[in-house]
mmCIF file of C-alpha atoms and ligand atoms in Angstrom:
data_model
loop_
_atom_site.group_PDB
_atom_site.id
_atom_site.type_symbol
_atom_site.label_atom_id
_atom_site.label_comp_id
_atom_site.label_asym_id
_atom_site.label_seq_id
_atom_site.Cartn_x
_atom_site.Cartn_y
_atom_site.Cartn_z
ATOM 1 C CA MET A 26 -5.412 26.749 -3.057
ATOM 2 C CA ASN A 27 -5.668 26.190 0.433
ATOM 3 C CA VAL A 28 -3.203 26.968 3.055
ATOM 4 C CA ILE A 29 -1.463 23.663 4.115
ATOM 5 C CA GLU A 30 0.293 22.779 7.335
ATOM 6 C CA ILE A 31 3.569 21.121 6.924
ATOM 7 C CA ILE A 32 4.686 19.525 9.981
ATOM 8 C CA SER A 33 7.695 17.350 10.835
ATOM 9 C CA THR A 34 7.653 16.915 14.479
ATOM 10 C CA LEU A 35 5.708 14.721 16.753
ATOM 11 C CA THR A 36 4.705 17.092 19.247
ATOM 12 C CA GLU A 37 3.331 19.648 16.754
ATOM 13 C CA ILE A 38 1.190 16.867 14.875
ATOM 14 C CA GLN A 39 -0.180 15.645 18.164
ATOM 15 C CA ALA A 40 -0.876 18.919 19.397
ATOM 16 C CA ARG A 41 -2.698 19.535 16.188
ATOM 17 C CA SER A 42 -4.519 16.498 16.252
ATOM 18 C CA ASP A 43 -5.665 17.082 19.578
ATOM 19 C CA ARG A 44 -6.748 20.555 18.587
ATOM 20 C CA MET A 45 -8.771 19.137 15.774
ATOM 21 C CA ARG A 46 -10.638 16.639 17.947
ATOM 22 C CA ARG A 47 -11.411 19.333 20.499
ATOM 23 C CA GLN A 48 -13.000 21.253 17.394
ATOM 24 C CA GLY A 49 -15.017 18.115 16.502
ATOM 25 C CA LYS A 50 -13.425 17.625 13.335
ATOM 26 C CA THR A 51 -12.971 13.993 11.826
ATOM 27 C CA ILE A 52 -9.528 13.269 11.005
ATOM 28 C CA VAL A 53 -8.678 11.219 7.834
ATOM 29 C CA LEU A 54 -5.089 9.857 7.568
ATOM 30 C CA VAL A 55 -3.515 8.810 4.196
ATOM 31 C CA PRO A 56 -0.134 7.269 4.864
ATOM 32 C CA THR A 57 2.427 7.235 1.867
ATOM 33 C CA MET A 58 5.910 6.901 1.317
ATOM 34 C CA GLY A 59 5.790 9.863 -1.176
ATOM 35 C CA PHE A 60 6.586 10.288 -4.797
ATOM 36 C CA LEU A 61 2.937 10.739 -5.261
ATOM 37 C CA HIS A 62 0.802 9.637 -8.201
ATOM 38 C CA GLU A 63 -2.900 9.333 -9.307
ATOM 39 C CA GLY A 64 -3.257 6.422 -6.947
ATOM 40 C CA HIS A 65 -2.240 8.336 -3.958
ATOM 41 C CA LEU A 66 -4.345 11.365 -5.076
ATOM 42 C CA SER A 67 -7.332 8.995 -5.388
ATOM 43 C CA LEU A 68 -6.891 7.972 -1.646
ATOM 44 C CA MET A 69 -7.075 11.486 -0.622
ATOM 45 C CA ARG A 70 -10.173 12.109 -2.703
ATOM 46 C CA GLU A 71 -11.757 9.272 -0.904
ATOM 47 C CA GLY A 72 -10.621 10.377 2.342
ATOM 48 C CA LYS A 73 -12.188 13.801 1.915
ATOM 49 C CA SER A 74 -15.527 12.015 1.778
ATOM 50 C CA HIS A 75 -15.074 10.331 5.308
ATOM 51 C CA GLY A 76 -14.171 13.440 7.368
ATOM 52 C CA ASN A 77 -13.235 17.131 7.369
ATOM 53 C CA ASP A 78 -9.725 17.284 8.291
ATOM 54 C CA LEU A 79 -7.450 15.472 5.787
ATOM 55 C CA VAL A 80 -4.023 14.541 6.903
ATOM 56 C CA VAL A 81 -1.068 12.996 4.430
ATOM 57 C CA SER A 82 1.835 11.443 6.089
ATOM 58 C CA ILE A 83 5.128 11.043 3.804
ATOM 59 C CA PHE A 84 7.643 8.887 5.118
ATOM 60 C CA VAL A 85 9.955 6.261 3.809
ATOM 61 C CA ASN A 86 9.780 3.802 6.279
ATOM 62 C CA PRO A 87 13.340 1.968 6.610
ATOM 63 C CA ALA A 88 11.712 -0.722 8.894
ATOM 64 C CA GLN A 89 9.929 -2.203 6.055
ATOM 65 C CA PHE A 90 13.034 -2.499 3.700
ATOM 66 C CA GLY A 91 15.008 -5.645 3.908
ATOM 67 C CA PRO A 92 18.762 -5.858 3.198
ATOM 68 C CA GLY A 93 19.465 -5.347 -0.602
ATOM 69 C CA GLU A 94 16.108 -3.607 -1.189
ATOM 70 C CA ASP A 95 15.593 -0.273 -2.573
ATOM 71 C CA LEU A 96 15.515 2.165 0.521
ATOM 72 C CA GLU A 97 18.426 4.057 -0.570
ATOM 73 C CA THR A 98 17.244 4.701 -4.193
ATOM 74 C CA TYR A 99 13.377 5.000 -3.405
ATOM 75 C CA PRO A 100 12.259 7.734 -5.480
ATOM 76 C CA ARG A 101 11.802 11.091 -3.495
ATOM 77 C CA ASP A 102 10.529 14.629 -4.500
ATOM 78 C CA LEU A 103 8.936 16.471 -1.511
ATOM 79 C CA ASP A 104 8.506 19.873 -3.592
ATOM 80 C CA ARG A 105 6.512 17.883 -6.170
ATOM 81 C CA ASP A 106 4.575 16.024 -3.819
ATOM 82 C CA LEU A 107 3.715 19.041 -1.694
ATOM 83 C CA ASP A 108 2.366 20.817 -4.921
ATOM 84 C CA LEU A 109 0.211 17.688 -5.674
ATOM 85 C CA VAL A 110 -1.430 17.602 -2.234
ATOM 86 C CA ARG A 111 -1.996 21.292 -2.177
ATOM 87 C CA LYS A 112 -4.099 20.822 -5.116
ATOM 88 C CA GLU A 113 -6.055 17.950 -3.482
ATOM 89 C CA GLY A 114 -7.314 20.139 -0.546
ATOM 90 C CA VAL A 115 -5.218 18.419 2.141
ATOM 91 C CA ASP A 116 -5.190 20.217 5.359
ATOM 92 C CA ALA A 117 -1.907 18.882 6.870
ATOM 93 C CA VAL A 118 1.125 17.043 5.714
ATOM 94 C CA PHE A 119 3.379 15.163 8.042
ATOM 95 C CA VAL A 120 6.784 14.783 6.970
ATOM 96 C CA PRO A 121 8.856 13.323 9.704
ATOM 97 C CA ASP A 122 12.642 12.086 9.529
ATOM 98 C CA VAL A 123 13.578 8.858 10.598
ATOM 99 C CA HIS A 124 14.925 9.656 13.852
ATOM 100 C CA GLU A 125 11.727 11.637 14.579
ATOM 101 C CA ILE A 126 9.580 8.352 14.118
ATOM 102 C CA TYR A 127 12.203 5.765 15.626
ATOM 103 C CA GLY A 128 14.042 7.827 17.907
ATOM 104 C CA ASP A 129 16.992 6.157 19.872
ATOM 105 C CA ARG A 130 17.000 2.261 21.099
ATOM 106 C CA PHE A 131 13.754 1.558 19.307
ATOM 107 C CA GLN A 132 12.737 -1.822 20.117
ATOM 108 C CA THR A 133 8.954 -2.586 20.194
ATOM 109 C CA TYR A 134 7.326 -3.871 17.017
ATOM 110 C CA VAL A 135 3.891 -5.000 15.915
ATOM 111 C CA GLU A 136 3.880 -8.359 14.191
ATOM 112 C CA LEU A 137 0.998 -10.498 12.958
ATOM 113 C CA GLU A 138 1.224 -14.388 13.410
ATOM 114 C CA LYS A 139 -0.395 -15.662 10.287
ATOM 115 C CA LEU A 140 -1.175 -12.933 7.389
ATOM 116 C CA PRO A 141 2.414 -12.300 6.703
ATOM 117 C CA ASN A 142 3.251 -15.843 6.004
ATOM 118 C CA HIS A 143 1.664 -15.623 2.385
ATOM 119 C CA LEU A 144 2.335 -13.675 -0.857
ATOM 120 C CA CYS A 145 4.758 -10.676 -0.465
ATOM 121 C CA GLY A 146 5.652 -11.938 3.345
ATOM 122 C CA ASN A 147 7.390 -14.989 1.845
ATOM 123 C CA SER A 148 9.957 -12.999 -0.082
ATOM 124 C CA ARG A 149 10.096 -10.022 2.187
ATOM 125 C CA PRO A 150 10.566 -11.213 5.652
ATOM 126 C CA VAL A 151 10.584 -7.850 7.471
ATOM 127 C CA PHE A 152 8.083 -6.187 5.201
ATOM 128 C CA PHE A 153 4.712 -6.460 7.266
ATOM 129 C CA LYS A 154 6.504 -6.147 10.631
ATOM 130 C CA GLY A 155 7.956 -2.875 9.465
ATOM 131 C CA ILE A 156 4.521 -1.748 8.046
ATOM 132 C CA ALA A 157 2.456 -2.748 10.853
ATOM 133 C CA THR A 158 4.816 -1.083 13.337
ATOM 134 C CA VAL A 159 5.020 2.193 11.617
ATOM 135 C CA VAL A 160 0.991 2.326 10.691
ATOM 136 C CA ALA A 161 0.480 1.650 14.618
ATOM 137 C CA LYS A 162 2.795 4.539 15.221
ATOM 138 C CA LEU A 163 1.178 6.774 12.794
ATOM 139 C CA PHE A 164 -2.145 5.853 14.295
ATOM 140 C CA ASN A 165 -0.951 6.810 17.811
ATOM 141 C CA ILE A 166 0.775 10.010 16.633
ATOM 142 C CA VAL A 167 -1.853 11.393 14.216
ATOM 143 C CA LYS A 168 -4.952 9.890 16.035
ATOM 144 C CA PRO A 169 -7.227 9.651 12.929
ATOM 145 C CA HIS A 170 -10.804 8.640 13.083
ATOM 146 C CA VAL A 171 -10.324 7.197 9.500
ATOM 147 C CA ALA A 172 -7.219 5.835 7.571
ATOM 148 C CA VAL A 173 -7.367 5.035 3.865
ATOM 149 C CA PHE A 174 -5.288 2.377 2.154
ATOM 150 C CA GLY A 175 -5.193 1.262 -1.491
ATOM 151 C CA GLN A 176 -6.279 -2.185 -2.642
ATOM 152 C CA LYS A 177 -3.110 -2.216 -4.735
ATOM 153 C CA ASP A 178 -1.285 -3.406 -1.752
ATOM 154 C CA TYR A 179 -3.876 -6.111 -0.915
ATOM 155 C CA GLN A 180 -1.937 -7.865 1.591
ATOM 156 C CA GLN A 181 -1.079 -4.646 3.476
ATOM 157 C CA LEU A 182 -4.659 -3.785 3.625
ATOM 158 C CA VAL A 183 -5.774 -6.965 5.103
ATOM 159 C CA ILE A 184 -2.927 -6.834 7.650
ATOM 160 C CA ILE A 185 -3.960 -3.358 8.760
ATOM 161 C CA ARG A 186 -7.420 -4.219 9.010
ATOM 162 C CA GLN A 187 -6.431 -7.331 11.215
ATOM 163 C CA MET A 188 -4.080 -5.120 13.203
ATOM 164 C CA VAL A 189 -7.016 -2.577 13.851
ATOM 165 C CA ARG A 190 -9.258 -5.241 15.138
ATOM 166 C CA ASP A 191 -6.681 -7.147 17.216
ATOM 167 C CA LEU A 192 -5.261 -3.945 18.884
ATOM 168 C CA ASN A 193 -8.693 -2.162 19.228
ATOM 169 C CA PHE A 194 -7.515 0.842 17.355
ATOM 170 C CA ASP A 195 -10.878 3.159 17.238
ATOM 171 C CA ILE A 196 -10.190 3.735 13.562
ATOM 172 C CA THR A 197 -12.270 3.126 10.554
ATOM 173 C CA VAL A 198 -10.122 1.506 7.653
ATOM 174 C CA ILE A 199 -11.219 2.134 4.138
ATOM 175 C CA GLY A 200 -9.743 0.254 1.289
ATOM 176 C CA SER A 201 -9.767 2.226 -2.006
ATOM 177 C CA PRO A 202 -9.629 0.800 -5.558
ATOM 178 C CA THR A 203 -6.403 0.437 -7.636
ATOM 179 C CA VAL A 204 -5.637 3.285 -9.869
ATOM 180 C CA ARG A 205 -4.217 2.097 -13.286
ATOM 181 C CA GLU A 206 -2.510 3.763 -16.206
ATOM 182 C CA PRO A 207 -4.883 3.967 -19.471
ATOM 183 C CA ASP A 208 -3.296 0.651 -20.604
ATOM 184 C CA GLY A 209 -3.984 -1.227 -17.427
ATOM 185 C CA LEU A 210 -0.592 -0.998 -15.448
ATOM 186 C CA ALA A 211 -1.321 -0.403 -11.716
ATOM 187 C CA MET A 212 0.245 2.924 -10.867
ATOM 188 C CA SER A 213 3.207 2.802 -8.427
ATOM 189 C CA SER A 214 6.142 5.035 -7.531
ATOM 190 C CA ARG A 215 8.364 2.037 -8.515
ATOM 191 C CA ASN A 216 7.169 2.294 -12.204
ATOM 192 C CA THR A 217 9.769 4.933 -12.770
ATOM 193 C CA TYR A 218 12.296 2.286 -12.687
ATOM 194 C CA LEU A 219 11.060 0.827 -15.718
ATOM 195 C CA THR A 220 12.871 1.357 -19.024
ATOM 196 C CA PRO A 221 10.604 1.542 -22.104
ATOM 197 C CA GLY A 222 11.000 -2.099 -22.979
ATOM 198 C CA GLN A 223 10.449 -3.106 -19.435
ATOM 199 C CA ARG A 224 7.162 -0.885 -19.273
ATOM 200 C CA VAL A 225 5.806 -3.112 -22.028
ATOM 201 C CA SER A 226 6.811 -6.378 -19.930
ATOM 202 C CA ALA A 227 5.257 -4.774 -16.846
ATOM 203 C CA LEU A 228 1.815 -4.838 -18.625
ATOM 204 C CA SER A 229 1.974 -8.515 -18.436
ATOM 205 C CA LEU A 230 0.846 -8.494 -14.708
ATOM 206 C CA CYS A 231 -2.689 -6.950 -15.177
ATOM 207 C CA GLN A 232 -3.110 -8.707 -18.319
ATOM 208 C CA SER A 233 -2.652 -11.945 -16.614
ATOM 209 C CA LEU A 234 -5.388 -10.933 -13.939
ATOM 210 C CA ILE A 235 -7.510 -9.980 -16.521
ATOM 211 C CA ASN A 236 -7.123 -13.306 -18.404
ATOM 212 C CA ALA A 237 -7.685 -15.243 -15.410
ATOM 213 C CA GLN A 238 -11.075 -13.723 -14.870
ATOM 214 C CA ALA A 239 -11.835 -14.595 -18.627
ATOM 215 C CA LEU A 240 -10.651 -18.308 -18.046
ATOM 216 C CA LEU A 241 -13.142 -18.319 -14.771
ATOM 217 C CA GLU A 242 -15.926 -17.158 -16.772
ATOM 218 C CA SER A 243 -14.892 -19.849 -19.649
ATOM 219 C CA GLY A 244 -15.486 -22.342 -17.062
ATOM 220 C CA VAL A 245 -11.987 -22.974 -15.640
ATOM 221 C CA ARG A 246 -12.174 -23.547 -11.752
ATOM 222 C CA ASP A 247 -8.631 -25.124 -11.261
ATOM 223 C CA ALA A 248 -6.378 -22.493 -9.663
ATOM 224 C CA ALA A 249 -3.468 -24.286 -10.710
ATOM 225 C CA GLU A 250 -4.404 -23.947 -14.493
ATOM 226 C CA ILE A 251 -5.146 -20.101 -13.934
ATOM 227 C CA ILE A 252 -1.608 -19.642 -12.397
ATOM 228 C CA ASP A 253 -0.069 -21.872 -15.077
ATOM 229 C CA SER A 254 -1.400 -19.699 -17.988
ATOM 230 C CA ALA A 255 -0.373 -16.329 -16.007
ATOM 231 C CA THR A 256 3.192 -17.746 -15.511
ATOM 232 C CA ASP A 257 3.283 -18.730 -19.343
ATOM 233 C CA ARG A 258 2.030 -15.170 -20.190
ATOM 234 C CA ILE A 259 4.578 -13.176 -17.821
ATOM 235 C CA ARG A 260 7.415 -15.460 -18.735
ATOM 236 C CA SER A 261 7.042 -14.703 -22.459
ATOM 237 C CA HIS A 262 8.114 -11.013 -21.896
ATOM 238 C CA PRO A 263 11.668 -10.054 -21.591
ATOM 239 C CA ASP A 264 13.085 -8.957 -18.247
ATOM 240 C CA THR A 265 10.572 -10.507 -15.929
ATOM 241 C CA GLU A 266 11.112 -12.776 -12.847
ATOM 242 C CA ILE A 267 8.304 -14.123 -11.209
ATOM 243 C CA ASP A 268 8.312 -14.018 -7.291
ATOM 244 C CA TYR A 269 4.701 -15.401 -6.793
ATOM 245 C CA ILE A 270 1.316 -15.813 -8.435
ATOM 246 C CA ALA A 271 -1.261 -17.037 -6.071
ATOM 247 C CA VAL A 272 -4.957 -17.335 -6.088
ATOM 248 C CA CYS A 273 -6.179 -17.195 -2.277
ATOM 249 C CA ASP A 274 -9.017 -16.614 0.195
ATOM 250 C CA PRO A 275 -9.731 -12.915 0.259
ATOM 251 C CA GLU A 276 -9.655 -12.866 4.150
ATOM 252 C CA THR A 277 -6.911 -15.407 5.438
ATOM 253 C CA LEU A 278 -4.780 -15.188 2.165
ATOM 254 C CA VAL A 279 -4.646 -18.981 2.230
ATOM 255 C CA ASP A 280 -4.303 -20.701 -1.344
ATOM 256 C CA VAL A 281 -7.430 -21.662 -2.881
ATOM 257 C CA LYS A 282 -7.166 -24.947 -5.126
ATOM 258 C CA THR A 283 -10.839 -25.144 -6.681
ATOM 259 C CA ILE A 284 -12.472 -21.648 -7.280
ATOM 260 C CA ASP A 285 -16.077 -22.039 -6.281
ATOM 261 C CA ARG A 286 -16.402 -18.653 -4.541
ATOM 262 C CA PRO A 287 -14.766 -15.182 -5.064
ATOM 263 C CA VAL A 288 -11.004 -15.278 -4.571
ATOM 264 C CA ARG A 289 -8.205 -12.916 -4.723
ATOM 265 C CA MET A 290 -5.559 -13.310 -7.423
ATOM 266 C CA ALA A 291 -2.263 -11.583 -6.521
ATOM 267 C CA LEU A 292 1.186 -11.544 -7.813
ATOM 268 C CA ALA A 293 4.613 -10.078 -7.605
ATOM 269 C CA VAL A 294 7.101 -9.818 -10.590
ATOM 270 C CA LYS A 295 10.474 -8.338 -10.696
ATOM 271 C CA VAL A 296 10.540 -6.524 -14.120
ATOM 272 C CA GLY A 297 14.203 -5.195 -14.415
ATOM 273 C CA LYS A 298 14.923 -3.505 -11.145
ATOM 274 C CA ALA A 299 11.154 -2.815 -10.257
ATOM 275 C CA ARG A 300 9.377 -5.253 -8.005
ATOM 276 C CA LEU A 301 5.913 -4.889 -9.224
ATOM 277 C CA ILE A 302 2.653 -6.183 -7.428
ATOM 278 C CA ASP A 303 -0.824 -6.334 -8.731
ATOM 279 C CA ASN A 304 -3.911 -8.179 -7.600
ATOM 280 C CA MET A 305 -7.514 -8.568 -8.504
ATOM 281 C CA LEU A 306 -10.846 -10.276 -6.987
ATOM 282 C CA LEU A 307 -11.838 -13.084 -9.386
ATOM 283 C CA LYS A 308 -15.669 -14.013 -9.362
ATOM 284 C CA PRO A 309 -16.618 -17.415 -10.889
HETATM 285 P P1 AMP B 663 2.985 3.742 -1.059
HETATM 286 O O1 AMP B 663 3.454 5.249 -1.094
HETATM 287 O O2 AMP B 663 3.468 3.097 -1.955
HETATM 288 O O3 AMP B 663 3.480 3.143 0.495
HETATM 289 O O4 AMP B 663 1.490 3.825 -1.065
HETATM 290 C C1 AMP B 663 0.725 4.631 -0.129
HETATM 291 C C2 AMP B 663 -0.706 4.265 -0.200
HETATM 292 O O5 AMP B 663 -1.252 4.326 -1.615
HETATM 293 C C3 AMP B 663 -1.069 2.741 -0.079
HETATM 294 O O6 AMP B 663 -2.321 2.706 0.802
HETATM 295 C C4 AMP B 663 -1.230 1.959 -1.138
HETATM 296 O O7 AMP B 663 -1.984 0.814 -1.190
HETATM 297 C C5 AMP B 663 -1.768 3.262 -2.063
HETATM 298 N N1 AMP B 663 -1.511 3.021 -3.528
HETATM 299 C C6 AMP B 663 -0.393 2.714 -4.020
HETATM 300 N N2 AMP B 663 -0.550 2.791 -5.599
HETATM 301 C C7 AMP B 663 -1.876 2.800 -5.645
HETATM 302 C C8 AMP B 663 -2.658 2.822 -6.739
HETATM 303 N N3 AMP B 663 -2.165 2.713 -8.000
HETATM 304 N N4 AMP B 663 -4.081 2.860 -6.652
HETATM 305 C C9 AMP B 663 -4.546 2.921 -5.426
HETATM 306 N N5 AMP B 663 -3.822 3.119 -4.247
HETATM 307 C C10 AMP B 663 -2.564 2.888 -4.371
#
């Protein structure tokens, strides 16, 4: 196992990044909130192929949690996370505390005008403002050449790409495929909230997406019909409460009515205490 640098201060990580850049290294950043699983590890493996200095950040970002959400109970296990990243050949882990990131009197936020007005943004009003802000800060702090994000959080990926273009960050954003459990459930730190019964209900998310592609292949083009079918499927499982099911343009996230080109189907469902999301590219 390689020696890994564990850094919790801004000055140290900034000095380290400056040193790496002077040495001609290509810095790759994988931002996470910790409680790592195979999905996160796949981003690290992807990251390795885009550079030669791999930095993982672990930071549960309060700015992206709304009142009544699970900030306090969000699962955390730093020792386990560090064991996992060591095995992936990560060069440095950045684990700041909240004060290190937000300091005193923090008041400057990054907010996008349109992309957050869809999908998860409707029920989580501060979510993407919190994410765009913390990711912009991490970009300025860690100064990566490349950053890797999961397609699992599709709206987040689209928003980060837009922010990078709009604010001229000199960073290449890589979107990495969703890693799933053998039965199809998208891996998520929040899956630990599920009871065994809810774990079965949670499968209805990915099954609805797979079924949507099958409907499309059987000739259905009406997005409403596909959404209705997914709604029925999910509602037939106990402990599920649908937040949204959408069929949208992959870039603007605007709803699509007739599917005559590739679209993103995305959904968010509360299963017991866990708010789960999933998405898939649907191709007619
Ligand atoms: P999180 O710790 O939930 O903030 O996620 C950190 C990064 O891991 C984000 O870019 C997520 O999109 C990505 N990620 C989370 N779950 C998965 C998954 N199942 N497959 C691929 N990437 C994932």
